[in-house]
Each structure stands twice: as C-alpha cells, then as structure tokens.
mmCIF file of C-alpha atoms and ligand atoms in Angstrom:
data_model
loop_
_atom_site.group_PDB
_atom_site.id
_atom_site.type_symbol
_atom_site.label_atom_id
_atom_site.label_comp_id
_atom_site.label_asym_id
_atom_site.label_seq_id
_atom_site.Cartn_x
_atom_site.Cartn_y
_atom_site.Cartn_z
ATOM 1 C CA MET A 1 1.735 -7.770 -153.870
ATOM 2 C CA GLY A 2 3.660 -8.037 -150.566
ATOM 3 C CA GLY A 3 3.408 -5.598 -147.666
ATOM 4 C CA ARG A 4 6.742 -3.799 -147.914
ATOM 5 C CA LYS A 5 7.413 -0.702 -149.969
ATOM 6 C CA PRO A 6 9.398 -1.862 -152.991
ATOM 7 C CA LEU A 7 13.006 -0.787 -153.031
ATOM 8 C CA LEU A 8 13.306 -2.034 -156.582
ATOM 9 C CA ASN A 9 10.407 -1.985 -159.000
ATOM 10 C CA VAL A 10 10.957 -3.526 -162.419
ATOM 11 C CA LYS A 11 8.132 -2.840 -164.866
ATOM 12 C CA ASN A 12 7.529 -4.243 -168.355
ATOM 13 C CA LEU A 13 11.258 -4.672 -168.917
ATOM 14 C CA ARG A 14 12.360 -5.821 -172.366
ATOM 15 C CA THR A 15 16.009 -6.565 -173.184
ATOM 16 C CA TYR A 16 16.617 -7.821 -176.687
ATOM 17 C CA PHE A 17 19.798 -8.912 -178.479
ATOM 18 C CA TYR A 18 20.087 -7.970 -182.146
ATOM 19 C CA THR A 19 22.302 -10.500 -183.902
ATOM 20 C CA PHE A 20 22.870 -11.859 -187.418
ATOM 21 C CA GLU A 21 20.700 -14.840 -186.491
ATOM 22 C CA GLY A 22 17.802 -12.588 -185.556
ATOM 23 C CA VAL A 23 16.396 -10.866 -182.478
ATOM 24 C CA ALA A 24 16.650 -12.785 -179.183
ATOM 25 C CA LYS A 25 14.037 -11.544 -176.727
ATOM 26 C CA ALA A 26 16.042 -12.495 -173.633
ATOM 27 C CA VAL A 27 13.869 -10.466 -171.263
ATOM 28 C CA ASP A 28 10.370 -9.931 -172.578
ATOM 29 C CA ASP A 29 7.924 -7.817 -170.572
ATOM 30 C CA VAL A 30 9.235 -8.742 -167.136
ATOM 31 C CA SER A 31 7.782 -7.066 -164.031
ATOM 32 C CA PHE A 32 8.531 -7.758 -160.367
ATOM 33 C CA HIS A 33 9.461 -5.913 -157.214
ATOM 34 C CA LEU A 34 11.856 -6.384 -154.320
ATOM 35 C CA GLY A 35 11.263 -4.988 -150.826
ATOM 36 C CA LYS A 36 13.893 -3.735 -148.399
ATOM 37 C CA GLY A 37 15.532 -6.671 -146.631
ATOM 38 C CA GLU A 38 13.546 -9.207 -148.661
ATOM 39 C CA ILE A 39 14.914 -12.322 -150.377
ATOM 40 C CA LEU A 40 13.306 -12.863 -153.770
ATOM 41 C CA GLY A 41 14.064 -16.048 -155.678
ATOM 42 C CA ILE A 42 14.209 -15.980 -159.485
ATOM 43 C CA VAL A 43 14.051 -19.505 -160.882
ATOM 44 C CA GLY A 44 14.004 -21.223 -164.244
ATOM 45 C CA GLU A 45 16.205 -23.337 -166.499
ATOM 46 C CA SER A 46 19.317 -21.936 -168.184
ATOM 47 C CA GLY A 47 18.494 -19.464 -170.907
ATOM 48 C CA CYS A 48 15.180 -18.335 -169.378
ATOM 49 C CA GLY A 49 16.349 -14.729 -168.903
ATOM 50 C CA LYS A 50 17.192 -14.722 -165.168
ATOM 51 C CA SER A 51 20.796 -13.575 -165.517
ATOM 52 C CA VAL A 52 20.077 -11.079 -168.304
ATOM 53 C CA THR A 53 17.422 -9.513 -166.046
ATOM 54 C CA ALA A 54 20.018 -9.005 -163.287
ATOM 55 C CA GLN A 55 22.635 -7.748 -165.736
ATOM 56 C CA THR A 56 20.102 -5.299 -167.191
ATOM 57 C CA ILE A 57 19.445 -3.872 -163.705
ATOM 58 C CA LEU A 58 23.162 -3.024 -163.415
ATOM 59 C CA LYS A 59 23.559 -2.197 -167.121
ATOM 60 C CA LEU A 60 26.123 -4.955 -167.501
ATOM 61 C CA ILE A 61 24.787 -6.293 -170.783
ATOM 62 C CA PRO A 62 26.926 -5.656 -173.847
ATOM 63 C CA MET A 63 25.233 -2.853 -175.815
ATOM 64 C CA PRO A 64 25.270 -3.580 -178.767
ATOM 65 C CA PRO A 65 24.207 -6.297 -179.509
ATOM 66 C CA GLY A 66 21.998 -5.933 -176.397
ATOM 67 C CA LYS A 67 19.427 -3.172 -176.035
ATOM 68 C CA ILE A 68 16.994 -2.251 -173.292
ATOM 69 C CA VAL A 69 14.001 -1.848 -175.544
ATOM 70 C CA SER A 70 11.398 -0.669 -173.045
ATOM 71 C CA GLY A 71 10.317 -0.660 -169.427
ATOM 72 C CA SER A 72 11.521 0.944 -166.233
ATOM 73 C CA ILE A 73 13.715 -0.082 -163.307
ATOM 74 C CA ASP A 74 12.861 2.113 -160.349
ATOM 75 C CA PHE A 75 15.431 1.882 -157.563
ATOM 76 C CA ASP A 76 14.549 4.031 -154.580
ATOM 77 C CA GLY A 77 13.034 6.698 -156.838
ATOM 78 C CA ILE A 78 15.759 6.582 -159.519
ATOM 79 C CA ASP A 79 15.059 5.065 -162.949
ATOM 80 C CA LEU A 80 18.229 3.039 -163.548
ATOM 81 C CA ILE A 81 17.511 2.827 -167.289
ATOM 82 C CA GLU A 82 17.762 6.600 -167.609
ATOM 83 C CA LEU A 83 20.978 6.800 -165.561
ATOM 84 C CA SER A 84 24.212 7.719 -167.360
ATOM 85 C CA MET A 85 27.027 5.137 -167.277
ATOM 86 C CA GLU A 86 28.954 7.421 -164.918
ATOM 87 C CA ASP A 87 26.072 7.731 -162.450
ATOM 88 C CA MET A 88 25.512 3.992 -162.786
ATOM 89 C CA ARG A 89 29.081 3.352 -161.614
ATOM 90 C CA ALA A 90 28.261 5.129 -158.342
ATOM 91 C CA VAL A 91 25.296 2.765 -157.812
ATOM 92 C CA ARG A 92 27.031 -0.424 -158.964
ATOM 93 C CA GLY A 93 29.070 -2.069 -156.217
ATOM 94 C CA ASN A 94 27.974 0.603 -153.783
ATOM 95 C CA ARG A 95 24.166 0.589 -153.480
ATOM 96 C CA ILE A 96 23.555 -2.506 -155.635
ATOM 97 C CA ALA A 97 26.176 -5.265 -155.739
ATOM 98 C CA MET A 98 26.314 -8.514 -157.643
ATOM 99 C CA ILE A 99 27.862 -11.897 -156.979
ATOM 100 C CA PHE A 100 28.378 -14.484 -159.678
ATOM 101 C CA GLN A 101 28.571 -18.268 -159.962
ATOM 102 C CA GLU A 102 32.226 -18.007 -160.917
ATOM 103 C CA PRO A 103 34.127 -15.746 -158.476
ATOM 104 C CA MET A 104 36.864 -15.104 -161.031
ATOM 105 C CA THR A 105 34.275 -13.053 -162.969
ATOM 106 C CA ALA A 106 34.531 -10.493 -160.182
ATOM 107 C CA LEU A 107 38.035 -11.101 -158.802
ATOM 108 C CA ASN A 108 41.103 -9.890 -160.651
ATOM 109 C CA PRO A 109 43.802 -12.606 -160.700
ATOM 110 C CA VAL A 110 46.704 -10.117 -160.586
ATOM 111 C CA PHE A 111 45.693 -8.288 -157.403
ATOM 112 C CA THR A 112 45.620 -9.593 -153.841
ATOM 113 C CA ILE A 113 42.284 -10.124 -152.107
ATOM 114 C CA GLY A 114 43.180 -7.234 -149.755
ATOM 115 C CA ASP A 115 43.819 -4.861 -152.669
ATOM 116 C CA GLN A 116 40.504 -5.739 -154.262
ATOM 117 C CA VAL A 117 38.329 -5.438 -151.163
ATOM 118 C CA SER A 118 40.186 -2.235 -150.108
ATOM 119 C CA GLU A 119 39.534 -0.678 -153.487
ATOM 120 C CA MET A 120 35.787 -0.840 -152.847
ATOM 121 C CA PHE A 121 36.203 1.087 -149.583
ATOM 122 C CA MET A 122 38.522 3.655 -151.162
ATOM 123 C CA LEU A 123 36.345 4.135 -154.238
ATOM 124 C CA HIS A 124 32.904 4.260 -152.674
ATOM 125 C CA LYS A 125 33.554 5.215 -149.046
ATOM 126 C CA LYS A 126 36.520 7.525 -149.699
ATOM 127 C CA MET A 127 38.695 5.809 -147.061
ATOM 128 C CA ASN A 128 42.480 6.095 -147.072
ATOM 129 C CA LYS A 129 44.581 3.013 -147.801
ATOM 130 C CA LYS A 130 45.211 2.066 -144.171
ATOM 131 C CA GLU A 131 41.538 2.400 -143.144
ATOM 132 C CA ALA A 132 40.428 0.474 -146.230
ATOM 133 C CA TRP A 133 42.927 -2.321 -145.525
ATOM 134 C CA ASP A 134 41.729 -2.663 -141.896
ATOM 135 C CA HIS A 135 38.117 -2.749 -143.066
ATOM 136 C CA SER A 136 39.004 -5.434 -145.605
ATOM 137 C CA ILE A 137 40.378 -7.683 -142.868
ATOM 138 C CA GLU A 138 37.221 -7.092 -140.845
ATOM 139 C CA MET A 139 35.078 -7.933 -143.876
ATOM 140 C CA LEU A 140 36.969 -11.185 -144.564
ATOM 141 C CA GLN A 141 36.423 -12.093 -140.931
ATOM 142 C CA LYS A 142 32.680 -11.431 -141.326
ATOM 143 C CA VAL A 143 32.460 -13.878 -144.218
ATOM 144 C CA GLN A 144 34.310 -16.415 -142.055
ATOM 145 C CA ILE A 145 37.572 -16.607 -143.952
ATOM 146 C CA PRO A 146 40.054 -18.069 -141.463
ATOM 147 C CA ALA A 147 43.242 -16.067 -140.710
ATOM 148 C CA PRO A 148 42.054 -12.960 -142.609
ATOM 149 C CA GLU A 149 45.245 -10.996 -141.765
ATOM 150 C CA LYS A 150 47.128 -13.599 -143.811
ATOM 151 C CA ARG A 151 44.527 -14.082 -146.563
ATOM 152 C CA VAL A 152 44.416 -10.395 -147.491
ATOM 153 C CA HIS A 153 47.940 -10.781 -148.888
ATOM 154 C CA GLU A 154 46.985 -13.755 -151.051
ATOM 155 C CA TYR A 155 45.939 -13.836 -154.703
ATOM 156 C CA PRO A 156 42.627 -15.415 -155.813
ATOM 157 C CA HIS A 157 44.344 -18.547 -157.193
ATOM 158 C CA GLN A 158 45.749 -19.276 -153.728
ATOM 159 C CA LEU A 159 42.255 -19.682 -152.283
ATOM 160 C CA SER A 160 39.920 -22.671 -152.606
ATOM 161 C CA GLY A 161 36.661 -22.294 -154.585
ATOM 162 C CA GLY A 162 34.616 -21.809 -151.399
ATOM 163 C CA MET A 163 37.080 -19.218 -150.046
ATOM 164 C CA ARG A 164 37.070 -17.317 -153.339
ATOM 165 C CA GLN A 165 33.281 -17.236 -153.191
ATOM 166 C CA ARG A 166 33.485 -15.816 -149.663
ATOM 167 C CA ALA A 167 36.031 -13.223 -150.810
ATOM 168 C CA MET A 168 33.692 -12.162 -153.612
ATOM 169 C CA ILE A 169 30.799 -11.907 -151.140
ATOM 170 C CA ALA A 170 33.061 -9.804 -148.875
ATOM 171 C CA MET A 171 33.796 -7.505 -151.803
ATOM 172 C CA ALA A 172 30.123 -7.290 -152.769
ATOM 173 C CA LEU A 173 28.998 -6.542 -149.215
ATOM 174 C CA SER A 174 31.885 -4.213 -148.367
ATOM 175 C CA CYS A 175 29.846 -1.074 -149.061
ATOM 176 C CA ASN A 176 26.790 -2.410 -147.293
ATOM 177 C CA PRO A 177 24.637 -2.450 -150.469
ATOM 178 C CA GLU A 178 20.884 -2.106 -150.243
ATOM 179 C CA ILE A 179 20.459 -4.816 -152.880
ATOM 180 C CA LEU A 180 22.541 -7.883 -153.609
ATOM 181 C CA LEU A 181 22.007 -9.613 -156.957
ATOM 182 C CA ALA A 182 23.231 -13.182 -156.453
ATOM 183 C CA ASP A 183 23.514 -15.097 -159.744
ATOM 184 C CA GLU A 184 23.821 -18.838 -159.027
ATOM 185 C CA PRO A 185 26.210 -18.039 -156.147
ATOM 186 C CA THR A 186 26.562 -21.611 -154.921
ATOM 187 C CA THR A 187 26.090 -23.718 -158.058
ATOM 188 C CA ALA A 188 29.792 -24.451 -158.534
ATOM 189 C CA LEU A 189 30.356 -25.450 -154.903
ATOM 190 C CA ASP A 190 29.970 -28.801 -153.190
ATOM 191 C CA VAL A 191 26.960 -29.222 -150.897
ATOM 192 C CA THR A 192 28.686 -28.625 -147.557
ATOM 193 C CA ILE A 193 30.292 -25.389 -148.719
ATOM 194 C CA GLN A 194 27.035 -24.436 -150.446
ATOM 195 C CA ALA A 195 25.160 -24.774 -147.128
ATOM 196 C CA GLN A 196 27.800 -22.668 -145.361
ATOM 197 C CA ILE A 197 27.630 -19.904 -147.988
ATOM 198 C CA LEU A 198 23.807 -19.821 -147.892
ATOM 199 C CA ASP A 199 23.900 -19.670 -144.131
ATOM 200 C CA LEU A 200 26.400 -16.839 -144.333
ATOM 201 C CA MET A 201 24.240 -14.902 -146.795
ATOM 202 C CA LEU A 202 21.232 -15.266 -144.484
ATOM 203 C CA LYS A 203 23.244 -13.968 -141.516
ATOM 204 C CA LEU A 204 24.591 -11.012 -143.483
ATOM 205 C CA LYS A 205 21.122 -10.222 -144.778
ATOM 206 C CA GLU A 206 19.848 -10.159 -141.171
ATOM 207 C CA GLU A 207 22.738 -7.956 -140.058
ATOM 208 C CA TYR A 208 22.668 -5.442 -142.916
ATOM 209 C CA GLU A 209 18.992 -5.710 -143.992
ATOM 210 C CA THR A 210 20.210 -6.209 -147.540
ATOM 211 C CA ALA A 211 17.533 -7.157 -150.068
ATOM 212 C CA VAL A 212 18.652 -10.176 -152.079
ATOM 213 C CA MET A 213 17.614 -11.225 -155.567
ATOM 214 C CA MET A 214 18.645 -14.885 -155.593
ATOM 215 C CA ILE A 215 18.916 -16.233 -159.134
ATOM 216 C CA THR A 216 19.123 -19.984 -159.312
ATOM 217 C CA HIS A 217 17.874 -23.101 -161.041
ATOM 218 C CA ASP A 218 18.079 -24.870 -157.659
ATOM 219 C CA LEU A 219 14.678 -24.983 -155.960
ATOM 220 C CA GLY A 220 16.308 -26.333 -152.782
ATOM 221 C CA VAL A 221 18.164 -23.028 -152.406
ATOM 222 C CA ILE A 222 14.917 -21.130 -152.966
ATOM 223 C CA ALA A 223 13.035 -23.202 -150.377
ATOM 224 C CA GLU A 224 15.726 -22.437 -147.845
ATOM 225 C CA LEU A 225 16.124 -18.720 -148.435
ATOM 226 C CA ALA A 226 13.434 -16.974 -150.439
ATOM 227 C CA GLU A 227 10.270 -15.328 -149.171
ATOM 228 C CA ARG A 228 8.798 -14.883 -152.638
ATOM 229 C CA VAL A 229 9.530 -16.558 -155.958
ATOM 230 C CA VAL A 230 9.407 -15.438 -159.582
ATOM 231 C CA VAL A 231 9.420 -18.307 -162.096
ATOM 232 C CA MET A 232 10.758 -17.380 -165.542
ATOM 233 C CA TYR A 233 10.459 -19.212 -168.826
ATOM 234 C CA ALA A 234 11.649 -18.050 -172.270
ATOM 235 C CA GLY A 235 12.287 -14.487 -171.060
ATOM 236 C CA LYS A 236 8.890 -14.082 -169.368
ATOM 237 C CA VAL A 237 7.549 -14.347 -165.841
ATOM 238 C CA VAL A 238 5.165 -17.312 -165.874
ATOM 239 C CA GLU A 239 4.339 -17.452 -162.165
ATOM 240 C CA GLU A 240 5.015 -15.360 -159.096
ATOM 241 C CA GLY A 241 4.027 -15.968 -155.505
ATOM 242 C CA LEU A 242 4.987 -16.479 -151.885
ATOM 243 C CA THR A 243 7.453 -19.354 -151.535
ATOM 244 C CA GLU A 244 4.917 -21.576 -149.726
ATOM 245 C CA ASP A 245 2.325 -20.973 -152.473
ATOM 246 C CA ILE A 246 4.810 -21.846 -155.196
ATOM 247 C CA PHE A 247 5.898 -25.022 -153.401
ATOM 248 C CA TYR A 248 2.509 -26.206 -152.094
ATOM 249 C CA ASN A 249 0.191 -24.833 -154.751
ATOM 250 C CA PRO A 250 2.166 -24.428 -157.990
ATOM 251 C CA MET A 251 -0.262 -23.436 -160.747
ATOM 252 C CA HIS A 252 1.740 -23.123 -163.955
ATOM 253 C CA PRO A 253 2.490 -26.498 -165.584
ATOM 254 C CA TYR A 254 6.146 -25.407 -165.921
ATOM 255 C CA THR A 255 6.443 -24.709 -162.168
ATOM 256 C CA GLN A 256 4.728 -28.035 -161.483
ATOM 257 C CA GLY A 257 7.271 -29.766 -163.741
ATOM 258 C CA LEU A 258 10.204 -28.072 -162.018
ATOM 259 C CA LEU A 259 8.947 -29.155 -158.608
ATOM 260 C CA GLN A 260 8.322 -32.728 -159.725
ATOM 261 C CA SER A 261 11.917 -32.952 -160.911
ATOM 262 C CA ILE A 262 13.359 -32.415 -157.400
ATOM 263 C CA PRO A 263 14.571 -35.673 -155.817
ATOM 264 C CA LYS A 264 12.802 -36.299 -152.502
ATOM 265 C CA LEU A 265 14.412 -37.881 -149.467
ATOM 266 C CA GLY A 266 12.722 -40.913 -147.991
ATOM 267 C CA ASN A 267 11.279 -42.687 -151.008
ATOM 268 C CA ARG A 268 14.224 -45.055 -151.217
ATOM 269 C CA ALA A 269 14.299 -45.564 -147.468
ATOM 270 C CA MET A 270 10.673 -46.704 -147.717
ATOM 271 C CA GLY A 271 11.844 -49.413 -150.098
ATOM 272 C CA GLY A 272 10.314 -47.845 -153.202
ATOM 273 C CA ARG A 273 12.111 -46.787 -156.364
ATOM 274 C CA GLN A 274 12.027 -43.071 -156.784
ATOM 275 C CA GLN A 275 10.335 -41.917 -160.000
ATOM 276 C CA LEU A 276 12.024 -38.695 -161.060
ATOM 277 C CA HIS A 277 9.878 -36.654 -163.375
ATOM 278 C CA GLU A 278 11.501 -34.608 -166.088
ATOM 279 C CA ILE A 279 9.994 -31.884 -168.216
ATOM 280 C CA ASN A 280 9.678 -33.135 -171.786
ATOM 281 C CA GLY A 281 11.561 -31.396 -174.565
ATOM 282 C CA MET A 282 14.003 -28.512 -174.502
ATOM 283 C CA VAL A 283 13.903 -24.842 -173.628
ATOM 284 C CA PRO A 284 12.999 -23.134 -176.923
ATOM 285 C CA SER A 285 15.558 -21.011 -178.734
ATOM 286 C CA LEU A 286 14.893 -17.345 -178.036
ATOM 287 C CA PHE A 287 15.293 -16.763 -181.784
ATOM 288 C CA HIS A 288 12.510 -19.199 -182.636
ATOM 289 C CA LEU A 289 9.835 -18.957 -179.989
ATOM 290 C CA PRO A 290 6.603 -20.808 -180.736
ATOM 291 C CA GLN A 291 3.471 -18.864 -181.518
ATOM 292 C CA GLY A 292 1.085 -18.682 -178.549
ATOM 293 C CA CYS A 293 2.270 -19.906 -175.138
ATOM 294 C CA ASP A 294 6.051 -20.427 -175.085
ATOM 295 C CA PHE A 295 5.664 -23.568 -172.970
ATOM 296 C CA CYS A 296 3.088 -25.142 -175.298
ATOM 297 C CA PRO A 297 5.405 -27.678 -177.054
ATOM 298 C CA ARG A 298 6.398 -29.119 -173.652
ATOM 299 C CA CYS A 299 3.154 -28.715 -171.765
ATOM 300 C CA PRO A 300 1.170 -31.844 -170.776
ATOM 301 C CA LYS A 301 -1.971 -29.712 -170.357
ATOM 302 C CA ALA A 302 -1.794 -27.734 -173.609
ATOM 303 C CA MET A 303 -5.114 -26.878 -175.256
ATOM 304 C CA ASP A 304 -5.896 -25.622 -178.769
ATOM 305 C CA THR A 305 -5.945 -21.980 -177.714
ATOM 306 C CA CYS A 306 -2.411 -22.285 -176.245
ATOM 307 C CA LYS A 307 -0.961 -22.865 -179.723
ATOM 308 C CA GLU A 308 -2.340 -19.596 -181.043
ATOM 309 C CA ASN A 309 -2.528 -17.140 -178.166
ATOM 310 C CA LEU A 310 -0.053 -15.996 -175.538
ATOM 311 C CA PRO A 311 -1.754 -15.713 -172.127
ATOM 312 C CA ASP A 312 -1.269 -12.604 -169.966
ATOM 313 C CA ILE A 313 -0.035 -12.932 -166.427
ATOM 314 C CA LYS A 314 -3.090 -12.687 -164.148
ATOM 315 C CA PRO A 315 -3.534 -12.568 -160.370
ATOM 316 C CA VAL A 316 -5.143 -15.607 -158.758
ATOM 317 C CA ASN A 317 -5.069 -13.925 -155.344
ATOM 318 C CA THR A 318 -3.261 -10.925 -153.801
ATOM 319 C CA ASN A 319 0.089 -12.695 -153.611
ATOM 320 C CA HIS A 320 0.000 -15.122 -156.493
ATOM 321 C CA GLN A 321 -0.127 -14.609 -160.258
ATOM 322 C CA VAL A 322 0.205 -16.955 -163.198
ATOM 323 C CA ARG A 323 0.480 -16.823 -166.991
ATOM 324 C CA CYS A 324 -1.617 -19.738 -168.261
ATOM 325 C CA TRP A 325 -4.908 -20.268 -170.068
ATOM 326 C CA LEU A 326 -5.935 -22.848 -167.451
ATOM 327 C CA TYR A 327 -6.802 -20.031 -165.014
HETATM 328 FE FE1 LIG B 401 0.245 -25.170 -170.884
HETATM 329 FE FE2 LIG B 401 -1.559 -23.773 -172.223
HETATM 330 FE FE3 LIG B 401 -0.923 -23.083 -169.753
HETATM 331 FE FE4 LIG B 401 0.796 -22.733 -171.743
HETATM 332 S S1 LIG B 401 -1.168 -21.724 -171.497
HETATM 333 S S2 LIG B 401 1.245 -23.548 -169.744
HETATM 334 S S3 LIG B 401 0.410 -24.526 -172.981
HETATM 335 S S4 LIG B 401 -1.920 -24.968 -170.400
#
C-alpha cells in the first residue's frame, strides 16, 4: 500500500498486559507502515490500543506488566523490538520523538524551558551549553513562542497550556527526528489554539520532512492533516485506507459509526434539527472481549457468523483494507 518506501514498518505487533484480572490484549496483531514525510492518522475511541501502539514503538510501556509478545517494528532497517534499552535511548528523542496530550508528561516542572530544550541538543547533538542554548531560542522561535529569549528562562508552570504544548513540540523537534509520534497533541487545547498547533505541525513537517503518526479520536484533525488513516478497535486494525477513501467510502460499520457521529456545519442553518448518531454500547473491556468480531455487540449489521468467527483484515483495493465479514 502507498508509493513511498516505508520508514517504519510495524508487522503483526502484539502487546499484552498480564495483570491479576487477566491478560489485556491492548495491541493484538497490528500491522501498518509509515513513509518518509507522510502523515498517518491512527483513530479510534479511548482504549482501542492507539497509544499503547505508539508507546510500544518507543518501548515506553511498563514491562512488566506489559510485554511485547510478538511481531516486528522495522525502523529504517533496525528492528526496534530487538534493540537494547541503551540503544533505544539513542533513537528515542533523537530519530523518533513523541508528543503527548499533556505537555507536563514530557516537561520537567523544576527545570526551565531553555534547560530542557538545550539538554536535547547537548545529549543527542553533542553541542556545548552555549550552542545548545542558542539553538533552543531558535527552536522556540520556530514554534512561534513570542519573546523566546525571555521564555527560555521560564518554568513550564509560567506558560499557558498552548505555549507549553509548543515548548514540548520544540523539544520533540529539536533533533530533527525522522518520525514524530503525536498522541492526542491538541485534545486538551481550545479550538483556536488547536488550529494554530496543527498548522504549526504541518509547516514543520514540510520544512523537516518529518513523518508523523497522528493519534487522535478527533476525525476533524485527521481530515485536516492525514494522508492515510488506520482505524483501530479493541486493539486491532479494523480498516485502513487513504483519507479520502475512509471519509467518502468507509466500509467497516465502526468507521461508518465514527463518521456519523461528527457534527456537520450547515444543518442548523438550513432550519433542520441535526440528528447526531452515536455508536450503541461501550468499547468492550480488553479482559473480556467477545468471541468472534470484537465489534459484534455494537454492530447494526452483525450476522450470525460474526458472533462466532473473527474476520481477517482483507484488501478491497490496493490502498484500502477492512476487517469485516460483509466484504
Ligand atoms: Fe459487524 Fe460482522 Fe462486520 Fe463485525 S464482522 S463489523 S459484526 S458486520
């Protein structure tokens, strides 16, 4: 699928959590790829395995109780699963960086913004303190933080939510990573700031040719940024395709439900009352997945076979694949 040579190739990845309650199959046979300079959207409701997939790529899951049970994560010819923790540290933050929904996950409250961005340059680019500090100011300027010479001396709590998010993006992009894993990067921000941050990420992606894995439950963000989309449900990929195919020709009943739950502009202006569709039921517990298709208890199109048998993901054309007995 896709024309570009994959920079990241995730194959049959399984990450399970072994707890007293049982085994949670958070990522269960997930495969996808990401090309150089591409923006790939990963969507699904909370608890569908999006974040654990990203954390597995950077080996950020707590092990134990987590365990990468099988699969491979090929990054530019290196299998990240086989990498030692020490070698992984050289990749993390340097060649692959991650930004989170909550910037304080990445920012340390007791160090200034300047100290934290500088550290990335000193650690990964072997710059001296003065060079690193100058580069930090430049980086804050790039992410459009006003008065960066002043802001570098400030602590995270002195910045607004939007500014903190920019500082975290500056830190993540400081080493010019080849891949940026963005986990709900704008969810906690109000819409105006959200639009500014998305715009900024697009500009930086153009400038640095960074590939972005954009994890979100917000299909509006995906429509704006992503070239391809992976839809996840209960730890599995249920549909994958080009963004226009997913939006104009969604095939999996779960994807169709997600799209029908987006409010559309205009209906009210036309004098009608907008009917917002919601997907029936709840995301199943990963400890107690139903037999057969995971979406079966919520699916309006479920058939007898769905209750018994889990469908494989199958291509419907060169760029589109779906996991459903309807196809
Ligand atoms: Fe619905 Fe059956 Fe398709 Fe699952 S396999 S999404 S239950 S139609």
